[in-house]
XYZ file of C-alpha atoms in Angstrom:
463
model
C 83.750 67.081 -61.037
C 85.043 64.632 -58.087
C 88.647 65.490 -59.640
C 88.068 68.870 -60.055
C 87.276 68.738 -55.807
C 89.844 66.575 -55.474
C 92.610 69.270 -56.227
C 90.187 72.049 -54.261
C 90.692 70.285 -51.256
C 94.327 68.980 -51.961
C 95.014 73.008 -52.375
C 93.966 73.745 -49.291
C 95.415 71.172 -47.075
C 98.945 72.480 -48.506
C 97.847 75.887 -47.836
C 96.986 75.309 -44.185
C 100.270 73.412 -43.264
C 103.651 73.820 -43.375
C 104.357 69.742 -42.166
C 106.315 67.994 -44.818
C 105.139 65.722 -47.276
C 104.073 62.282 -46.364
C 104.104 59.166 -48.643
C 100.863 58.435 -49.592
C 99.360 55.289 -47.715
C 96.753 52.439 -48.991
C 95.010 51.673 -45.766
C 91.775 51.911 -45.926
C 90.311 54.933 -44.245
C 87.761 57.061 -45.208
C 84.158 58.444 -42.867
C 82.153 55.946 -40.551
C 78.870 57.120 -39.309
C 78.241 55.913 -35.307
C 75.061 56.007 -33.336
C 72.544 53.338 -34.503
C 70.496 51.181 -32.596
C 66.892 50.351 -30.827
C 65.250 53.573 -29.612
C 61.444 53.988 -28.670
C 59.121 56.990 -29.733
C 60.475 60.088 -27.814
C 63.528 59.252 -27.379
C 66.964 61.034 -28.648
C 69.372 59.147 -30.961
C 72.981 60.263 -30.907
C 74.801 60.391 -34.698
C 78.279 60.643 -34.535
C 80.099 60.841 -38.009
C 83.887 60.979 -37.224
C 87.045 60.859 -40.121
C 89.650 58.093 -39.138
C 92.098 55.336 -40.522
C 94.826 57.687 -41.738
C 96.833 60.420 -41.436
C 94.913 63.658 -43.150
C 93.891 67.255 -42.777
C 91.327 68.227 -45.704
C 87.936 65.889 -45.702
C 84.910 65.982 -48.193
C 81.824 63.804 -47.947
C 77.979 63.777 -48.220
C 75.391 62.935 -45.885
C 71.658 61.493 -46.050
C 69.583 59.889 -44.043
C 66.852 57.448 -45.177
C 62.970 56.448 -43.648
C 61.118 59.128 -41.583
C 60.874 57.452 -37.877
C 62.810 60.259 -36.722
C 63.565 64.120 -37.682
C 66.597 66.068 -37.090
C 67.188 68.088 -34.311
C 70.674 69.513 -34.317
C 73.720 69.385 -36.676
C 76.814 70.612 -34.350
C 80.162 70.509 -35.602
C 83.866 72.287 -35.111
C 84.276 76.359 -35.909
C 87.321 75.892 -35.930
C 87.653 74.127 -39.214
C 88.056 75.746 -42.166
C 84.555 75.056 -44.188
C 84.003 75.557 -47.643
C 80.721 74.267 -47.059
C 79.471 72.943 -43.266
C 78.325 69.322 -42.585
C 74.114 68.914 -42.603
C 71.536 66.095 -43.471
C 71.315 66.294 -47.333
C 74.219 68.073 -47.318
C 78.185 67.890 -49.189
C 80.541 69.269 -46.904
C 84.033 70.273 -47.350
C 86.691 71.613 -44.698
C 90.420 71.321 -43.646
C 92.330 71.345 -40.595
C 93.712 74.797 -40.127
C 98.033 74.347 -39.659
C 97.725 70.139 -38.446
C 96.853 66.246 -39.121
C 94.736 64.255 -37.494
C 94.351 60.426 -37.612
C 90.348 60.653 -35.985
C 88.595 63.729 -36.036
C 84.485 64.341 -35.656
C 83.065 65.740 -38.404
C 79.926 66.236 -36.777
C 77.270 65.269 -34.249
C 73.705 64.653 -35.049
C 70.712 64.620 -33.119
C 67.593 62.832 -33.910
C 64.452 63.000 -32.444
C 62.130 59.633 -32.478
C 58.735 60.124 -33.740
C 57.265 57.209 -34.983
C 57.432 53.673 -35.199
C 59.622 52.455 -38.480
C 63.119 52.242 -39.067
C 65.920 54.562 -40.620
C 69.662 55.292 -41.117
C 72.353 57.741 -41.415
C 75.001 57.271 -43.605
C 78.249 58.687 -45.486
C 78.792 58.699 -49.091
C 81.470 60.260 -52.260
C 84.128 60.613 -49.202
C 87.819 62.053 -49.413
C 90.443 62.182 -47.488
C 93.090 64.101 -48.530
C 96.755 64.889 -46.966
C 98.392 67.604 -48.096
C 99.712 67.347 -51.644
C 99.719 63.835 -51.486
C 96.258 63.741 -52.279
C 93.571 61.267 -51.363
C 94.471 59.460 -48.509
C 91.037 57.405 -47.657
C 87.405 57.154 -49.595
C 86.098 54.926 -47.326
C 81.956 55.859 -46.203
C 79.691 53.748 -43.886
C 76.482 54.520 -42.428
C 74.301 53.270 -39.301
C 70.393 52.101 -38.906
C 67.931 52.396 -36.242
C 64.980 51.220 -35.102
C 62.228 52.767 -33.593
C 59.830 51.570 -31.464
C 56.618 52.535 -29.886
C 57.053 54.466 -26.274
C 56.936 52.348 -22.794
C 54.036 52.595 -21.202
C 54.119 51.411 -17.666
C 50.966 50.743 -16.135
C 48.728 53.986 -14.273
C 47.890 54.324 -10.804
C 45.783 51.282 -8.924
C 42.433 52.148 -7.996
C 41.940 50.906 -4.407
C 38.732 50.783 -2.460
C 37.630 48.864 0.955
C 34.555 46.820 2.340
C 35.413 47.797 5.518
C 37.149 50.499 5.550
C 35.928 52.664 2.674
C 36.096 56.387 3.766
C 40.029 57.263 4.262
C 39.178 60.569 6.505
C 37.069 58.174 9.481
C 38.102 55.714 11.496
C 36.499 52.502 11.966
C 36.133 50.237 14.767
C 36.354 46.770 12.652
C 40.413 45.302 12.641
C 40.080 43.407 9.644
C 40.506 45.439 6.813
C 39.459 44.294 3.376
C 41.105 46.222 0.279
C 40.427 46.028 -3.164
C 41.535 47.156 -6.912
C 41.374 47.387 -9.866
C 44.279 47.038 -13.216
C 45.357 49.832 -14.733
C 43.781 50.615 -17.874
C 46.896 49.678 -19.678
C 46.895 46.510 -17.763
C 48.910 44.936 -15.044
C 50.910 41.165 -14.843
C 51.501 41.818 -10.863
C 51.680 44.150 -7.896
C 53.905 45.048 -5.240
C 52.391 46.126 -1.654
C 53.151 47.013 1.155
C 50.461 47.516 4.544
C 52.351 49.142 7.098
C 52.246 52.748 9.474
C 53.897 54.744 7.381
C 53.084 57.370 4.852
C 55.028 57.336 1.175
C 56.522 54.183 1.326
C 57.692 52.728 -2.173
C 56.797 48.913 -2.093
C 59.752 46.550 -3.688
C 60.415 46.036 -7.443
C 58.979 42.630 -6.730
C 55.716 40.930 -7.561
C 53.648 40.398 -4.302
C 50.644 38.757 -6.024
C 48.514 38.641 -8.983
C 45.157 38.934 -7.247
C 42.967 42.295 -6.871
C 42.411 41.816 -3.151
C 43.827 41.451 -0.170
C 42.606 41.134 3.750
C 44.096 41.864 7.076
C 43.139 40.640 10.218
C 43.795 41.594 13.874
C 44.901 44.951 12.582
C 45.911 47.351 15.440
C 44.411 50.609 16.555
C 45.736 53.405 14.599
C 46.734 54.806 11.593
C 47.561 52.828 8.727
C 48.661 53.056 4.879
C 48.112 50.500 1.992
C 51.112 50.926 -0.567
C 50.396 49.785 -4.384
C 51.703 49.901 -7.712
C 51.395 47.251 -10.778
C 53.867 46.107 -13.084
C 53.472 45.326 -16.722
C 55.963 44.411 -19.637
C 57.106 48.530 -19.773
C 57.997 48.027 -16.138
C 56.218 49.795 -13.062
C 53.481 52.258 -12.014
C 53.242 54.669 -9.415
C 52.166 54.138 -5.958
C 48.775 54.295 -5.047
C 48.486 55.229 -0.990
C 45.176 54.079 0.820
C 44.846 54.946 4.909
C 42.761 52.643 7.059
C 42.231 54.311 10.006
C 40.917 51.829 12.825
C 39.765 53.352 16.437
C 38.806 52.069 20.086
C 35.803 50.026 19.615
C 32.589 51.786 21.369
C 30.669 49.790 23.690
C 27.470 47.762 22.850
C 24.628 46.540 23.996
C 24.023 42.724 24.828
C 19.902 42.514 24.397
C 20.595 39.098 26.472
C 21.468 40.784 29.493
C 18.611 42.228 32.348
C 18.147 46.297 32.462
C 18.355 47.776 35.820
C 15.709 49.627 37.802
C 15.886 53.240 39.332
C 13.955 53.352 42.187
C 14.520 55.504 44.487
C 15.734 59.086 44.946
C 16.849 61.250 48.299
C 18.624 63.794 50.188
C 21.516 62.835 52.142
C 22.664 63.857 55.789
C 24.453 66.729 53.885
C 21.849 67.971 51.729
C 22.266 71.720 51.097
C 20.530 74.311 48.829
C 21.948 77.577 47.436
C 19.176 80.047 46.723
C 21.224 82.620 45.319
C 22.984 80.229 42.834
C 19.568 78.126 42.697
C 21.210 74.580 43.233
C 21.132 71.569 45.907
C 23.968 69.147 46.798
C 24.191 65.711 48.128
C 21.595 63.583 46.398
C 21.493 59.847 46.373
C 20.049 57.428 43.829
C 19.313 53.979 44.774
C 18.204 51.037 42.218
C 18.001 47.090 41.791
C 18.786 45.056 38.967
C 22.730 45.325 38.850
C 25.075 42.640 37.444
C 27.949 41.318 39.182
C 31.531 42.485 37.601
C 29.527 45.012 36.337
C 29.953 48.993 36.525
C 26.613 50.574 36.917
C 26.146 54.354 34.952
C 23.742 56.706 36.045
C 22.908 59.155 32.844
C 21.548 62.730 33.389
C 19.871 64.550 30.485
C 20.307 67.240 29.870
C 23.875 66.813 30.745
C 25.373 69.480 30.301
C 24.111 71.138 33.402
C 26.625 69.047 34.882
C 30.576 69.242 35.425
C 32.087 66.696 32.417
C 34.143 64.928 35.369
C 30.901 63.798 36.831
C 30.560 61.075 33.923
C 34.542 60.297 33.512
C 35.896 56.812 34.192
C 37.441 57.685 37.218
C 37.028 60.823 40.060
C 39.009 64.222 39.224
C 40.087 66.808 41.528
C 39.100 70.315 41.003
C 41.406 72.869 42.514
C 40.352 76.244 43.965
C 42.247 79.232 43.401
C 45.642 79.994 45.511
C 45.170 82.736 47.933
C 48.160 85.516 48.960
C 48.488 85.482 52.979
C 51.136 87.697 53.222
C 52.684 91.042 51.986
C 55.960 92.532 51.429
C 58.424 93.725 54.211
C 58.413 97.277 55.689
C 62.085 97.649 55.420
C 62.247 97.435 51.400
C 63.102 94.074 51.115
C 61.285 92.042 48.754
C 59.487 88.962 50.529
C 57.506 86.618 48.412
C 53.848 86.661 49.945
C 52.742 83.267 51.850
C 50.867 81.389 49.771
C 47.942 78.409 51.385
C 48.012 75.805 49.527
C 45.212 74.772 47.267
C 42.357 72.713 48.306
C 40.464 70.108 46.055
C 37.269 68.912 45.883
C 36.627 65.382 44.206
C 33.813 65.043 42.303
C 32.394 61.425 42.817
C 31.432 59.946 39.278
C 28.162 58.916 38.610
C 29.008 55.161 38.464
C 29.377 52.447 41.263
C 29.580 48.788 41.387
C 26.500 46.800 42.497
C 25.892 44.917 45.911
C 25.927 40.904 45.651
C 22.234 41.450 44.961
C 22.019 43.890 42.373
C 21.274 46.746 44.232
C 23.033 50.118 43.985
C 23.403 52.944 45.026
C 24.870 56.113 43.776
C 25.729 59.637 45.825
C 27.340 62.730 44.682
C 27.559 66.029 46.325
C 28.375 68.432 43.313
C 25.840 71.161 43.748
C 23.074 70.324 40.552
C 20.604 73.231 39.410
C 17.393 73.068 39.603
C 15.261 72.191 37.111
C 13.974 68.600 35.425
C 16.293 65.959 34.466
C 15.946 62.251 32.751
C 17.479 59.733 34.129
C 18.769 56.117 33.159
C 20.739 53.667 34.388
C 22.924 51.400 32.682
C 25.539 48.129 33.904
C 28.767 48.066 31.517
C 31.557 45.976 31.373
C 34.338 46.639 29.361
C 32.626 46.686 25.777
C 29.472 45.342 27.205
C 26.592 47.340 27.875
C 23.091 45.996 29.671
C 19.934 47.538 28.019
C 19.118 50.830 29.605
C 17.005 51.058 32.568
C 13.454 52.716 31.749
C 13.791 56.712 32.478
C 12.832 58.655 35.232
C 11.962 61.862 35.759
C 13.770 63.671 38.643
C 12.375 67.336 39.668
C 15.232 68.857 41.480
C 13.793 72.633 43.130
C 15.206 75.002 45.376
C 11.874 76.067 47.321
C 10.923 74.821 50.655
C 14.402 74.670 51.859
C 15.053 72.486 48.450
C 13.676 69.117 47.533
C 14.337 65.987 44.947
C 11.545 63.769 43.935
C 10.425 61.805 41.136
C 7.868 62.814 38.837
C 5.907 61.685 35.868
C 6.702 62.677 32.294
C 3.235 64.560 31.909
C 4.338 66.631 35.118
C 7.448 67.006 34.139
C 5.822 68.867 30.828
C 3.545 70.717 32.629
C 5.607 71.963 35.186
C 8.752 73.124 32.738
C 5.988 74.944 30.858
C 5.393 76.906 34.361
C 6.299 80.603 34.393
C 6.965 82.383 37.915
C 7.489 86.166 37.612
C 7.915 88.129 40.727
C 6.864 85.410 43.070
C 3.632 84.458 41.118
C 3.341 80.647 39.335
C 2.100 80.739 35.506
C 1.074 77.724 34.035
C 2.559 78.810 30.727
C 4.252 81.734 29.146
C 1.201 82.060 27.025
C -1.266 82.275 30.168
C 1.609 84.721 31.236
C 1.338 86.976 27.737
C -2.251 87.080 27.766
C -2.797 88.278 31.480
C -0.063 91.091 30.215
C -2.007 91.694 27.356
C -4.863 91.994 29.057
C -3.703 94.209 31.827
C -1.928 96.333 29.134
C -5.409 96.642 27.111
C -6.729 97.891 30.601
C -4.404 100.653 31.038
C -4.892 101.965 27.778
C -8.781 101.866 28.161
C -8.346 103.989 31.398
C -5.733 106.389 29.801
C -8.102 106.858 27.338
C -11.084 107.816 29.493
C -8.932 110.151 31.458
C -7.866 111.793 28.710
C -11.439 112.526 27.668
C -12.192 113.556 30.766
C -9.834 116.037 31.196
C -10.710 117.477 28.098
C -14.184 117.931 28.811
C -13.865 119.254 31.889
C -11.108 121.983 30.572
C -13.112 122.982 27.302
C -16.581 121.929 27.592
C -18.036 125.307 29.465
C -16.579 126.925 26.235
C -17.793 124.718 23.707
């Protein structure tokens, strides 16, 4: 049989060239197989099985591959040969070189696919070589192994967490942070981090510690990020991404330090009422008990009868509207209209510093409806706060060419219970809805005894 291919194939290499005859030559030459090596579960292996050593145009040979670590993908070879029968795994094939040698040629190209762990190879075997009519030139095979091992697996995403910090959408007043986290479920010999301002940074390919926490001290206001990822023998994770967001600290109270006192409450020299608008301006408020180096803050409630500015750090200006003095010119000509310029009113805040001896006072002429208010007073400095003075109860009231006094809680109660309709005090809306009631009950008594009157005195001669 192997002779009976033998003159098949040296046939047809003198049938596809016309080159003369070559002495025949004994140097070893024949099919290696290329390709082998270390792979890991999922990976591709390469096969190359390639014809060299000699000078030849006709090749025959048989290929097999041994364990089952890996499975065959493709089989690609030349279309330009001339097959008798193509290369595959568990295949003979035979072909020639149509009209030319060659001293290397690939026979064909293999792809593997790594499935398992185990080991395997891909090999060459019963190989010719032939060359024209000079027959076999080269029965050299060879074949290649490889190894397969199981699949990297670098460690997950680090689960990070904080003491002080814990919700990543608020900010918090502490600046030391406190993270924490936890391995991988796969494990982790190290981590890389990185705590700076800036979102998606990668931290270095370099171990920063082996610990699982980590604290920062003195840490500015802002926004910040906490950059992660752990490292095991397969190499590194991803990036985990915490924000610590840390914010102005609020103010708080020192119980150690005295509460002030409101005491007193009056008009000033320009004390004015609107009726139609129901409001009074200029309105002092006077009290002891302030520290020195201390800001003292009056509080209205409700507040937000008030202008905002009234309770900012510092006074604002409020400007008026612009006002056109002039008009355009007779003779067609366009003249801008004269403009006065805006005027400003600044609203005093409701904050002052104290005397040497504690007292205070505080003035503002923003016009305040009336109504009830509670007050409170209360020294800050910086971050500091005093306790809160006790409240008061301020009535503020348009009537009587308009007055401010103090009252207590119970009359504050009773008196915003008061109804007035059409220049008549209620004590209540429900004293209000009864004396309605009552006077609607009336009508309807008297509409009904008219009505029955009328009737009788139409019909009752008939009836």
């Amino acid at each position: 049989m192997k002779r009976t291919r033998l003159i098949i194939l040296s046939v047809l290499a003198t049938l596809v060239t016309l080159l003369p005859l070559w002495p025949a030559v004994t140097l070893a030459a024949g099919i290696s197989v290329s390709g082998g090596g270390n792979y890991a579960v999922g990976q591709t292996l390469t096969v190359t099985v390639v014809a060299t050593g000699t000078t030849f145009n006709a090749f025959h040979g048989t290929i097999s591959m041994t364990g089952s670590a890996a499975s065959v993908s493709t089989v690609s070879y030349d279309p330009s040969v001339l097959w008798v029968s193509t290369p595959g795994v568990g295949k003979t094939f035979d072909g020639a070189l149509a009209g030319k040698t060659a001293t290397s040629f690939t026979v064909a190209t293999i792809k593997l696919k790594a499935t398992k762990v185990g080991s395997g190879s891909i090999g060459v075997s019963d190989v010719v070589l032939v060359n024209g009519s000079n027959g076999s030139v080269g029965t050299s095979g060879g074949s290649t192994s490889f190894t397969i091992g199981r699949a990297p697996t670098p460690p997950g995403g680090v689960a990070v967490s904080s003491t002080t910090h814990p919700d990543q959408s608020q900010s918090y007043e502490a600046t030391t942070v406190v993270l924490n986290w936890t391995a991988p479920t796969n494990g982790a010999t190290g981590y890389s981090y990185v705590f700076d301002t800036a979102d998606g940074t990668t931290p270095p390919t370099t171990v920063t510690s082996t610990a699982t926490t980590i604290t920062y001290d003195n840490v500015a206001i802002g926004n910040h990020f906490f950059h992660i990822r752990a490292l095991n023998g397969d190499g590194w994770g991803a990036t985990t991404e915490f924000a610590v967001n840390v914010k102005e600290p609020a103010a708080k109270v020192d119980s150690t330090l005295g509460a002030p006192t409101i005491t007193t409450v009056a008009k000033t020299a320009n004390f004015q009422t609107d009726l139609n608008k129901g409001t009074v301006s200029g309105v002092t408020i006077s009290g002891t008990g302030g520290l020195a180096d201390y800001t003292m803050n009056l509080s209205f409630d409700p507040k937000d009868r008030l202008p905002a500015e009234l309770f900012a750090p510092v006074a604002t200006a409020t400007s008026t509207d612009k006002t056109d003095a002039g008009v355009g010119a007779t003779d067609g000509a366009t003249t801008p209209p004269a403009v006065t310029p805006a005027t400003t009113t600044a609203l005093t805040p409701l904050q002052t510093t104290p005397n040497a001896d504690g007292s205070w006072s505080i003035s503002f002429n923003y016009p305040i409806p009336s109504g009830f208010y509670t007050l409170t007073a209360q020294s800050q400095e910086d971050k500091v706060l005093s306790p809160a003075s006790a409240p008061v109860y301020l009535e503020v009231s348009v009537a009587g060419g308009g007055s401010v006094k103090f009252i207590t809680a119970t009359d504050q109660y009773a008196k915003s219970s008061a109804v007035k309709v059409l220049g008549i005090n209620f004590k209540s809306p429900t004293q209000l809805w009864a004396i309605i009631a009552g006077i609607v009950v009336l009508l309807l008594a008297l509409a009904a005894g008219g009505f029955y009157w009328w009737v009788r005195r139409g019909f009752g001669q008939k009836i």
